[in-house]
Short mmCIF file of C-alpha atoms and ligand atoms in Angstrom, two decimals:
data_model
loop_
_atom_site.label_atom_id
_atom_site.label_comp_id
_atom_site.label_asym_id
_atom_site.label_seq_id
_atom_site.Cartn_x
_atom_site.Cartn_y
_atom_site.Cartn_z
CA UNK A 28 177.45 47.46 31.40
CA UNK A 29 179.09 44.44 30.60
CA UNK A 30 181.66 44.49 28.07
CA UNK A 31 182.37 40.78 26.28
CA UNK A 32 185.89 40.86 25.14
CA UNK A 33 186.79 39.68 22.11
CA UNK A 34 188.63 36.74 20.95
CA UNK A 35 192.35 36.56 21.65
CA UNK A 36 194.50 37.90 19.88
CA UNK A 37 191.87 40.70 18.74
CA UNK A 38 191.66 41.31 22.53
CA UNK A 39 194.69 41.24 24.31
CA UNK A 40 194.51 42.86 27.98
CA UNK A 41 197.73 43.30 28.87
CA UNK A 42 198.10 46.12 25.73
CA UNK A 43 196.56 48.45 27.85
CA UNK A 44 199.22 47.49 30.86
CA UNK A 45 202.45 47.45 28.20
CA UNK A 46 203.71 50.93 29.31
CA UNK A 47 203.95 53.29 31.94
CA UNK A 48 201.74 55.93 30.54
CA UNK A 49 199.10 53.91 29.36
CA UNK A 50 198.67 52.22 33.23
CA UNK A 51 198.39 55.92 34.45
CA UNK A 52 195.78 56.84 31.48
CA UNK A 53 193.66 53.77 32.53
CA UNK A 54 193.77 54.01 36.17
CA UNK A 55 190.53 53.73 37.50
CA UNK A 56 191.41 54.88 41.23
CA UNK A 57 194.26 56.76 42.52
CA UNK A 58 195.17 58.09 45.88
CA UNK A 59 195.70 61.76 46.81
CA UNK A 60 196.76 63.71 49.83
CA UNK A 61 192.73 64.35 50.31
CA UNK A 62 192.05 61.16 51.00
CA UNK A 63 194.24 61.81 54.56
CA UNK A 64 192.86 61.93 57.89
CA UNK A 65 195.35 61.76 60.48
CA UNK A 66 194.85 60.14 64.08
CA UNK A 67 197.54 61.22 66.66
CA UNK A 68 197.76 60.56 70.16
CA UNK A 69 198.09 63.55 72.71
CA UNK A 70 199.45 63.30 76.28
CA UNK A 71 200.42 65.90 78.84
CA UNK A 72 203.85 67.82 79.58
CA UNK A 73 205.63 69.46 77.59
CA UNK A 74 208.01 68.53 74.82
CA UNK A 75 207.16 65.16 75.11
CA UNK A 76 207.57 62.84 72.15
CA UNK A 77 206.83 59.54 73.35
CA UNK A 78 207.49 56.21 71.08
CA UNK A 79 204.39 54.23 70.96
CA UNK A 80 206.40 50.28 71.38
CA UNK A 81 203.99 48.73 69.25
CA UNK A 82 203.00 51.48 66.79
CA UNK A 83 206.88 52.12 65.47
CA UNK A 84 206.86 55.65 64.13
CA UNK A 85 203.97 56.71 65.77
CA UNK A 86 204.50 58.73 69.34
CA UNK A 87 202.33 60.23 72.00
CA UNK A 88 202.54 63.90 72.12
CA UNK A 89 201.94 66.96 74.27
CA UNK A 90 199.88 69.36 73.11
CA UNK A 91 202.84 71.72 72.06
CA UNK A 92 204.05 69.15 70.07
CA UNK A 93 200.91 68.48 68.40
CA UNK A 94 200.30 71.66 67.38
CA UNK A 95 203.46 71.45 65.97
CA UNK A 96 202.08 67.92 64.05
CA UNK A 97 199.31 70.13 63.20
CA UNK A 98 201.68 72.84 61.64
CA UNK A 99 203.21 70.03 59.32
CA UNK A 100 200.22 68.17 58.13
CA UNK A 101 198.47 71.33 56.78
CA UNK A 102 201.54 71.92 55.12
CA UNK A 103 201.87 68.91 53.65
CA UNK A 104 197.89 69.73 52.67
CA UNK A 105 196.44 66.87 54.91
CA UNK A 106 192.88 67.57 55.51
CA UNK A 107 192.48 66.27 58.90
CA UNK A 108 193.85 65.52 61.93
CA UNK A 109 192.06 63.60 64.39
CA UNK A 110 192.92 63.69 68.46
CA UNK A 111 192.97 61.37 71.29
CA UNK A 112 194.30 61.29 74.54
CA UNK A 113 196.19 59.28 76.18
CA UNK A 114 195.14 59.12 80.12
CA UNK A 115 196.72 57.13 83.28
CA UNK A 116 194.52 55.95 86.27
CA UNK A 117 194.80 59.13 87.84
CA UNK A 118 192.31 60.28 84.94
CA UNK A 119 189.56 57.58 85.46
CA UNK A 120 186.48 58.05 87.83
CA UNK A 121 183.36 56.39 87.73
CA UNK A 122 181.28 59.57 86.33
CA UNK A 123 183.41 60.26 83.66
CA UNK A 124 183.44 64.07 84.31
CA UNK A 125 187.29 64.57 82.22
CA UNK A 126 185.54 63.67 79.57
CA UNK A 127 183.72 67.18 79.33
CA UNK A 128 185.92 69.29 80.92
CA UNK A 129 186.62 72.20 78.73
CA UNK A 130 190.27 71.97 79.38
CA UNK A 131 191.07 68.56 79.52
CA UNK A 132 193.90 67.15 77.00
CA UNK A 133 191.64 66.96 73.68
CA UNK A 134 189.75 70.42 74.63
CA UNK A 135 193.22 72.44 75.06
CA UNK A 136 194.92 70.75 71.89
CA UNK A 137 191.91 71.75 70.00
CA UNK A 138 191.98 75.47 70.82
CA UNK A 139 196.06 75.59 70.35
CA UNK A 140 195.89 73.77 66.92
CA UNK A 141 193.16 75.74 65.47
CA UNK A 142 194.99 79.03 66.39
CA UNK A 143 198.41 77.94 64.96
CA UNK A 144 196.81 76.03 61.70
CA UNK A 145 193.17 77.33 61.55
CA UNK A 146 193.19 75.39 58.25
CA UNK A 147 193.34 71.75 59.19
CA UNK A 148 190.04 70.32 60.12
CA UNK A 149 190.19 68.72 63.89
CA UNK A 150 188.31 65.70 64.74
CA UNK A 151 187.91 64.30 67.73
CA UNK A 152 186.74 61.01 69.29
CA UNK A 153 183.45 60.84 71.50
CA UNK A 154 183.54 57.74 73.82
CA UNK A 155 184.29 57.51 77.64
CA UNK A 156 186.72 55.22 77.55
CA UNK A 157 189.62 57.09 78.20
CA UNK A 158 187.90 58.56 81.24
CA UNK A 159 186.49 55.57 82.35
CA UNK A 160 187.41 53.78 85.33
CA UNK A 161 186.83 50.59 83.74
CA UNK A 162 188.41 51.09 80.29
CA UNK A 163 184.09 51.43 78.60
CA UNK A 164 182.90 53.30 76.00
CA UNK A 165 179.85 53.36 78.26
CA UNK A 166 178.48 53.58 81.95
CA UNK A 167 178.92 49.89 83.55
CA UNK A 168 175.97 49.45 86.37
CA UNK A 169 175.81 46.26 87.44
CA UNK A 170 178.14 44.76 84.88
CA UNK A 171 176.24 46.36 82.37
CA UNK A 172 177.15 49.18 79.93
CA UNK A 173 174.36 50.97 79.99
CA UNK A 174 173.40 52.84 76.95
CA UNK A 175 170.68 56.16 77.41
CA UNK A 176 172.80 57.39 80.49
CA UNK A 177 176.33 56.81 78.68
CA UNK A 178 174.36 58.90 75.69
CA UNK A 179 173.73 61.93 78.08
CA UNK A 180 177.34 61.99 79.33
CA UNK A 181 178.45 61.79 75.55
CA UNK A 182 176.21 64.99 74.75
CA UNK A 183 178.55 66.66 77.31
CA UNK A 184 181.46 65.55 75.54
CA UNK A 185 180.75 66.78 72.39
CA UNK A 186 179.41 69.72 73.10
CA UNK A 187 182.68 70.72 75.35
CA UNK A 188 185.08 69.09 72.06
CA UNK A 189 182.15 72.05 69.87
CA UNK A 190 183.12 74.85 71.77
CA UNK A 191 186.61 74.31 72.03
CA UNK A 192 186.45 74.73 67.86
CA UNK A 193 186.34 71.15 67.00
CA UNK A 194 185.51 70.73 63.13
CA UNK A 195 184.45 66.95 63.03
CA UNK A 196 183.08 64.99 65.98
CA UNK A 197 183.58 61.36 65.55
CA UNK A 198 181.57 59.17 68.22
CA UNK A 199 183.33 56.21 68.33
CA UNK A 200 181.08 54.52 70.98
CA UNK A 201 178.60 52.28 69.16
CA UNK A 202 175.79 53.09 71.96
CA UNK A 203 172.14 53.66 69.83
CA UNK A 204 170.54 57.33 69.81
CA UNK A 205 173.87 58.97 70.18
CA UNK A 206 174.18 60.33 67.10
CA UNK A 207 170.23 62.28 67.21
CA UNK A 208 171.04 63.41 70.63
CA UNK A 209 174.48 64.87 69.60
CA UNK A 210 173.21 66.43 66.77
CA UNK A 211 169.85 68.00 68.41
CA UNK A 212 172.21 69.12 70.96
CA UNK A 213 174.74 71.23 68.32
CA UNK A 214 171.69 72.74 66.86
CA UNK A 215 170.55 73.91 69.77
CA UNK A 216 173.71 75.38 71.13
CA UNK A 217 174.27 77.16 67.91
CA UNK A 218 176.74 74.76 66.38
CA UNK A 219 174.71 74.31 63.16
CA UNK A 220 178.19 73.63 60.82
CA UNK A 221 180.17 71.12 63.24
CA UNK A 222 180.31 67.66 61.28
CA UNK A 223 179.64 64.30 62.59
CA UNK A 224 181.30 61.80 61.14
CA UNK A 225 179.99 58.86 63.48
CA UNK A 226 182.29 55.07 63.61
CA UNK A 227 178.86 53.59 62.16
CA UNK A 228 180.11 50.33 61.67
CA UNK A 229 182.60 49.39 64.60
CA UNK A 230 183.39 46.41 64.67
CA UNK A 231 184.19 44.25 68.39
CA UNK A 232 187.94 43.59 67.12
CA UNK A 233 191.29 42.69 67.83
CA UNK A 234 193.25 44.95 65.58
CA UNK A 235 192.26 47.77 68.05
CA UNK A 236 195.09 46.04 70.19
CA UNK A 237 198.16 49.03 69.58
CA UNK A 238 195.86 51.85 70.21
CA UNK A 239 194.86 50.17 73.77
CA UNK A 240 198.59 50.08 74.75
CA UNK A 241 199.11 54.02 73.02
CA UNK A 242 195.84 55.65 75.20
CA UNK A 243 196.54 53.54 78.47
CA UNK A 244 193.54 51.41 77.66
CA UNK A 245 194.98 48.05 77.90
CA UNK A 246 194.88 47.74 81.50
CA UNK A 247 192.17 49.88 82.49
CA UNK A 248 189.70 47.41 80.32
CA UNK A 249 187.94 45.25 82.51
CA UNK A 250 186.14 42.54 79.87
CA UNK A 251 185.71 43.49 76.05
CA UNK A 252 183.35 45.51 74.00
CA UNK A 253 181.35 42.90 72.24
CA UNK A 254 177.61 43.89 73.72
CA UNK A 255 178.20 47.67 71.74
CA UNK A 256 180.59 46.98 69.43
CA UNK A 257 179.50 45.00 66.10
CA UNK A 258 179.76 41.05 65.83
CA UNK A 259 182.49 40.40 62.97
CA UNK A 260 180.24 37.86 61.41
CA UNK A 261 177.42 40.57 60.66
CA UNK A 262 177.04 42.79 57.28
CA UNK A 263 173.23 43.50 57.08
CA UNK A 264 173.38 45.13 60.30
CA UNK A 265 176.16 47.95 59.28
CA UNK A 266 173.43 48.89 56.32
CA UNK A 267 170.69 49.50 59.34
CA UNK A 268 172.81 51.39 61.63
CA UNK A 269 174.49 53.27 58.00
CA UNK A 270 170.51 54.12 57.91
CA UNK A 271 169.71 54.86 61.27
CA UNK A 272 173.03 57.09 61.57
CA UNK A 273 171.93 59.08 58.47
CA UNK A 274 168.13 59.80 59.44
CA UNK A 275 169.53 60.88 63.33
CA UNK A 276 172.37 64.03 61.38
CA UNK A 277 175.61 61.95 60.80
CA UNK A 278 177.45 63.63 57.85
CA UNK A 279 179.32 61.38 56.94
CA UNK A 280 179.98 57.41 57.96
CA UNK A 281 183.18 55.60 58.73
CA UNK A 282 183.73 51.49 58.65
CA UNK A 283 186.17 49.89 61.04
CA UNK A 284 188.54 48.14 61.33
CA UNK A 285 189.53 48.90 57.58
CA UNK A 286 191.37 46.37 55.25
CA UNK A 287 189.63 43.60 56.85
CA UNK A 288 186.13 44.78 56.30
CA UNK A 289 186.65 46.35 52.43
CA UNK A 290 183.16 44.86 51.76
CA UNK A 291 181.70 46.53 54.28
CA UNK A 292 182.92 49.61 52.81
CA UNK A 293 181.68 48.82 49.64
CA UNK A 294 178.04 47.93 50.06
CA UNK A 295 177.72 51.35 52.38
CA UNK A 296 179.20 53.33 49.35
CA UNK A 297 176.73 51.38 46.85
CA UNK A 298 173.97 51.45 49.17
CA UNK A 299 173.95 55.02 50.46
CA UNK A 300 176.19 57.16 48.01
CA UNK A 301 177.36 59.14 51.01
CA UNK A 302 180.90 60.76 52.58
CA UNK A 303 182.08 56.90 53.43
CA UNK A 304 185.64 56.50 55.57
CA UNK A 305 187.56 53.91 56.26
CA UNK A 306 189.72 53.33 59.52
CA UNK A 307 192.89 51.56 58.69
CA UNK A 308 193.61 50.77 62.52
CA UNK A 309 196.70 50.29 64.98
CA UNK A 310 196.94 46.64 64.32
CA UNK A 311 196.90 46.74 60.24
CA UNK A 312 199.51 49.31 60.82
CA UNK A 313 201.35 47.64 63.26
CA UNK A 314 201.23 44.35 61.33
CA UNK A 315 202.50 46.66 58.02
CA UNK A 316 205.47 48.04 59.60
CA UNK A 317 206.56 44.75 61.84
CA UNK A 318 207.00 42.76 58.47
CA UNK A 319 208.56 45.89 56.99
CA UNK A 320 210.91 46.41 60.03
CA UNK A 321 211.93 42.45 59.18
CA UNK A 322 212.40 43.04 55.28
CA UNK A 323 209.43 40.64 54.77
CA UNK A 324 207.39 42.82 52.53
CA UNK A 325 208.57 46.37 51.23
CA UNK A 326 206.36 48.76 53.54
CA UNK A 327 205.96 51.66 51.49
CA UNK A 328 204.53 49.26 48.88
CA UNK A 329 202.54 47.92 50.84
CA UNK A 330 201.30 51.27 52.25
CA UNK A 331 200.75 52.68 48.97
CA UNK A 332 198.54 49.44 47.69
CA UNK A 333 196.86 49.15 51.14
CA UNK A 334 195.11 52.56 50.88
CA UNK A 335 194.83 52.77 47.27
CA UNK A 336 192.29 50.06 48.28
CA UNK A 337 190.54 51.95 50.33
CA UNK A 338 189.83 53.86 47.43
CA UNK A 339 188.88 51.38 45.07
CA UNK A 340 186.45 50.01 47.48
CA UNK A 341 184.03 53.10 47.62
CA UNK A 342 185.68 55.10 50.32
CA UNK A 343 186.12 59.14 50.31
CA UNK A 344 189.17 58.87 52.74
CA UNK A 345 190.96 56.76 54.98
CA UNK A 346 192.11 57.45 58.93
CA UNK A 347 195.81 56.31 58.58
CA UNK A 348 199.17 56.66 60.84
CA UNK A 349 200.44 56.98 57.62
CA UNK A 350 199.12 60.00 56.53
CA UNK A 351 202.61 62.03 57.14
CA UNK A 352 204.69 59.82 55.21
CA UNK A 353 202.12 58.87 52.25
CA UNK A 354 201.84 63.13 52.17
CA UNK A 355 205.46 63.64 52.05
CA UNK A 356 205.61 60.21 49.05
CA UNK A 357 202.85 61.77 46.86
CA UNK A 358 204.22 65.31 47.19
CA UNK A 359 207.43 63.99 46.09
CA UNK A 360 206.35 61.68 42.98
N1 PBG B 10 186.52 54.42 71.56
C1 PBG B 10 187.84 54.11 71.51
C2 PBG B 10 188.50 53.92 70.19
N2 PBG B 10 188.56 54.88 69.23
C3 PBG B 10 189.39 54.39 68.20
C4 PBG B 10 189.82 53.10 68.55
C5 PBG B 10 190.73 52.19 67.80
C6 PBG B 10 191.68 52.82 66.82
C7 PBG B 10 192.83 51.95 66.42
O1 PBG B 10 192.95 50.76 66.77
O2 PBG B 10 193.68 52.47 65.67
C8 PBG B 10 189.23 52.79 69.79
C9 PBG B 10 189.51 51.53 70.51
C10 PBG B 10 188.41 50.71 71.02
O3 PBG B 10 187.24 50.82 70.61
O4 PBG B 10 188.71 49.92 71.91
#
C-alpha cells in the first residue's frame, strides 16, 4: 500500500492533527500498562531499601520488600516483574554453585512473591555473572569463557529459578545451545508451561554501565563481554540467532540495549512475527532521569515518547525501571 496524496490544498495533513480527538482517533500505536515488564534488584536483610546512586529512583531491595514491589505492580496491573540479585565478593566462587542453590536471593524472592501476588508473572535472569568470581556470564579457563561447560551450569540455574515457581526464564548470557539445553531440560523435569524469553540479541554495550554498579558487577568484572555478547556494528547476525533461538524452544525474543537498537527490533518483528521485547536499559534510564533531574528535558515526556517507541517499532513490551510510574501515569489519564 502506498497511498499518493493529493495536491495541496485538497490534501492537507495536518487536518487530521487539528484537534485532540482526531490525534487519538488516528493513533496508530499507543502504550498500555501490558506493555510493562518490570526489572528490580533484590539484595539480602531485611527492610532494606537501598538507593541505587546512578539509577535515581530505583533501589535494591530485600526480599520482604520486594514482595512488597510485587504487591504494588500487580495492583497497578503490571504483567511482570523481573528479578536480579545483587551479590558482594563473599558470593563469588569459581564454580558458580549460588547460582543454583534453591535458596539463594532470586530462588527465595520467587517463592515469597508468588505466594503474596500469585498473579504477577516472575522472570528471572540466567547468567553466572553475579556468582562469578570474575564478574562472566560464563566459565573463564584459561582466559577464556568457555561456552558448553558455562551451558551445563546454566541448566542448573534454571531449573532451580523452575522449581522455585518462576514464570519466565530469561537467559541473558549470549553463550550458543543454551536455549535447546534449557528447554530439553524443563520438559524433562515436568516444567512443560515455564516460558523462555531468551536476551537473543545482546548487544556488548556500554549502557549496561548502572546495572554493573546496582548488582556489584562493576568491580568483580575482570575484562568485558565482547567474545559472547553481540558486536554493535552487526544486524544480520541478530536475525540468525532470532532463528536459531526459535528452532531450540525460546517463546518469545528480547533486543538489547533498547532505544539504541529500534531497528533491530523492527526487522525481528517483520522477520519473525513473534512475542518481540525490548530492554530499555540502566544507562537510557539513567541518561533520562540525569537530564530530567537538571530540567534539561521534561522526563515524564520523555518517558512517555521513549516507550511509545518501543511500540511503534514492532515490540510486544518493553523491560523498563519505569514501569511503576508509567502504571501509576496511564492509570491516572
Ligand atoms: N547477564 C547480566 C545482565 N542482565 C541484564 C543486564 C543489563 C541490564 C541493564 O543495564 O539495565 C546485564 C548486564 C551485563 O550483561 O553486563
Amino acid at each position: 500500500m502506498n497511498p499518493t496524496p493529493a495536491p495541496f490544498p485538497t490534501t492537507r495533513l495536518r487536518r487530521t492533527r487539528s484537534t485532540d480527538a482526531l490525534r487519538r482517533l488516528t493513533r496508530q500505536n499507543t502504550l498500555t500498562v501490558d506493555d510493562l515488564i518490570w526489572p528490580i534488584f533484590l539484595r539480602s536483610g531485611e527492610g532494606v531499601v537501598e538507593p541505587v546512586g546512578s539509577m535515581p529512583g530505583v533501589n535494591r531491595l530485600s526480599v520482604d520488600k520486594a514482595v512488597e514491589a510485587a504487591v504494588e505492580a500487580q495492583a497497578l496491573g503490571i504483567p511482570a516483574i523481573c528479578l536480579f540479585p545483587y551479590t558482594g565478593m563473599e558470593d563469588r566462587t569459581e564454580d558458580c554453585a549460588e547460582a543454583w542453590n534453591p535458596d539463594n536471593l532470586t530462588n527465595r524472592a520467587i517463592r515469597a512473591i508468588k505466594v503474596a501476588a500469585p498473579d504477577i508473572a516472575v522472570m528471572t535472569d540466567i547468567a553466572l555473572d553475579p556468582y562469578n568470581i570474575n564478574g562472566h556470564d560464563g566459565y573463564v579457563r584459561d582466559g577464556e569463557i568457555v561456552n558448553d561447560e558455562t551451558v551445563e551450569a546454566l541448566v542448573k540455574m534454571a531449573l532451580a529459578q523452575a522449581e522455585a515457581g518462576a514464570n519466565i526464564l530469561g537467559p541473558s548470557d549470549m553463550m550458543d545451545g543454551r536455549i535447546g539445553a534449557i528447554r530439553a531440560a524443563l520438559e524433562a523435569a515436568n516444567h512443560p508451561n515455564v516460558v523462555i524469553l531468551s536476551y537473543t540479541a545482546k548487544y556488548a554495550s556500554g549502557f549496561y554501565g548502572p546495572f554493573r554498579d546496582a548488582v556489584g558487577a562493576t568491580s568483580a568484572l575482570s575484562g568485558d563481554k565482547k567474545t559472547y555478547q553481540m558486536d554493535p556494528g552487526n544486524s544480520d547476525e541478530a536475525m540468525r540467532l532470532v532463528a536459531r533461538d526459535l528452532a531450540e524452544g525460546a517463546d518469545m525474543v528480547m533486543v538489547k540495549p533498547g532505544l539504541p537498537y529500534l531497528d533491530i527490533c523492527r526487522r525481528v518483528k517483520d522477520s519473525f512475527g513473534v512475542p518481540t521485547y525490548a530492554y530499555q536499559v540502566s544507562g537510557e534510564y539513567a541518561m533520562v532521569q540525569a537530564a530530567a533531574q537538571n530540567g534539561w528535558i521534561d522526563g515524564e515526556k520523555v518517558m512517555l515518547e521513549s516507550l511509545l517507541a518501543f511500540k511503534r517499532a514492532g515490540c510486544d513490551g518493553i523491560l523498563t525501571y519505569f514501569a511503576p510510574a508509567v502504571a501509576k501515569l496511564l492509570q491516572d489519564s
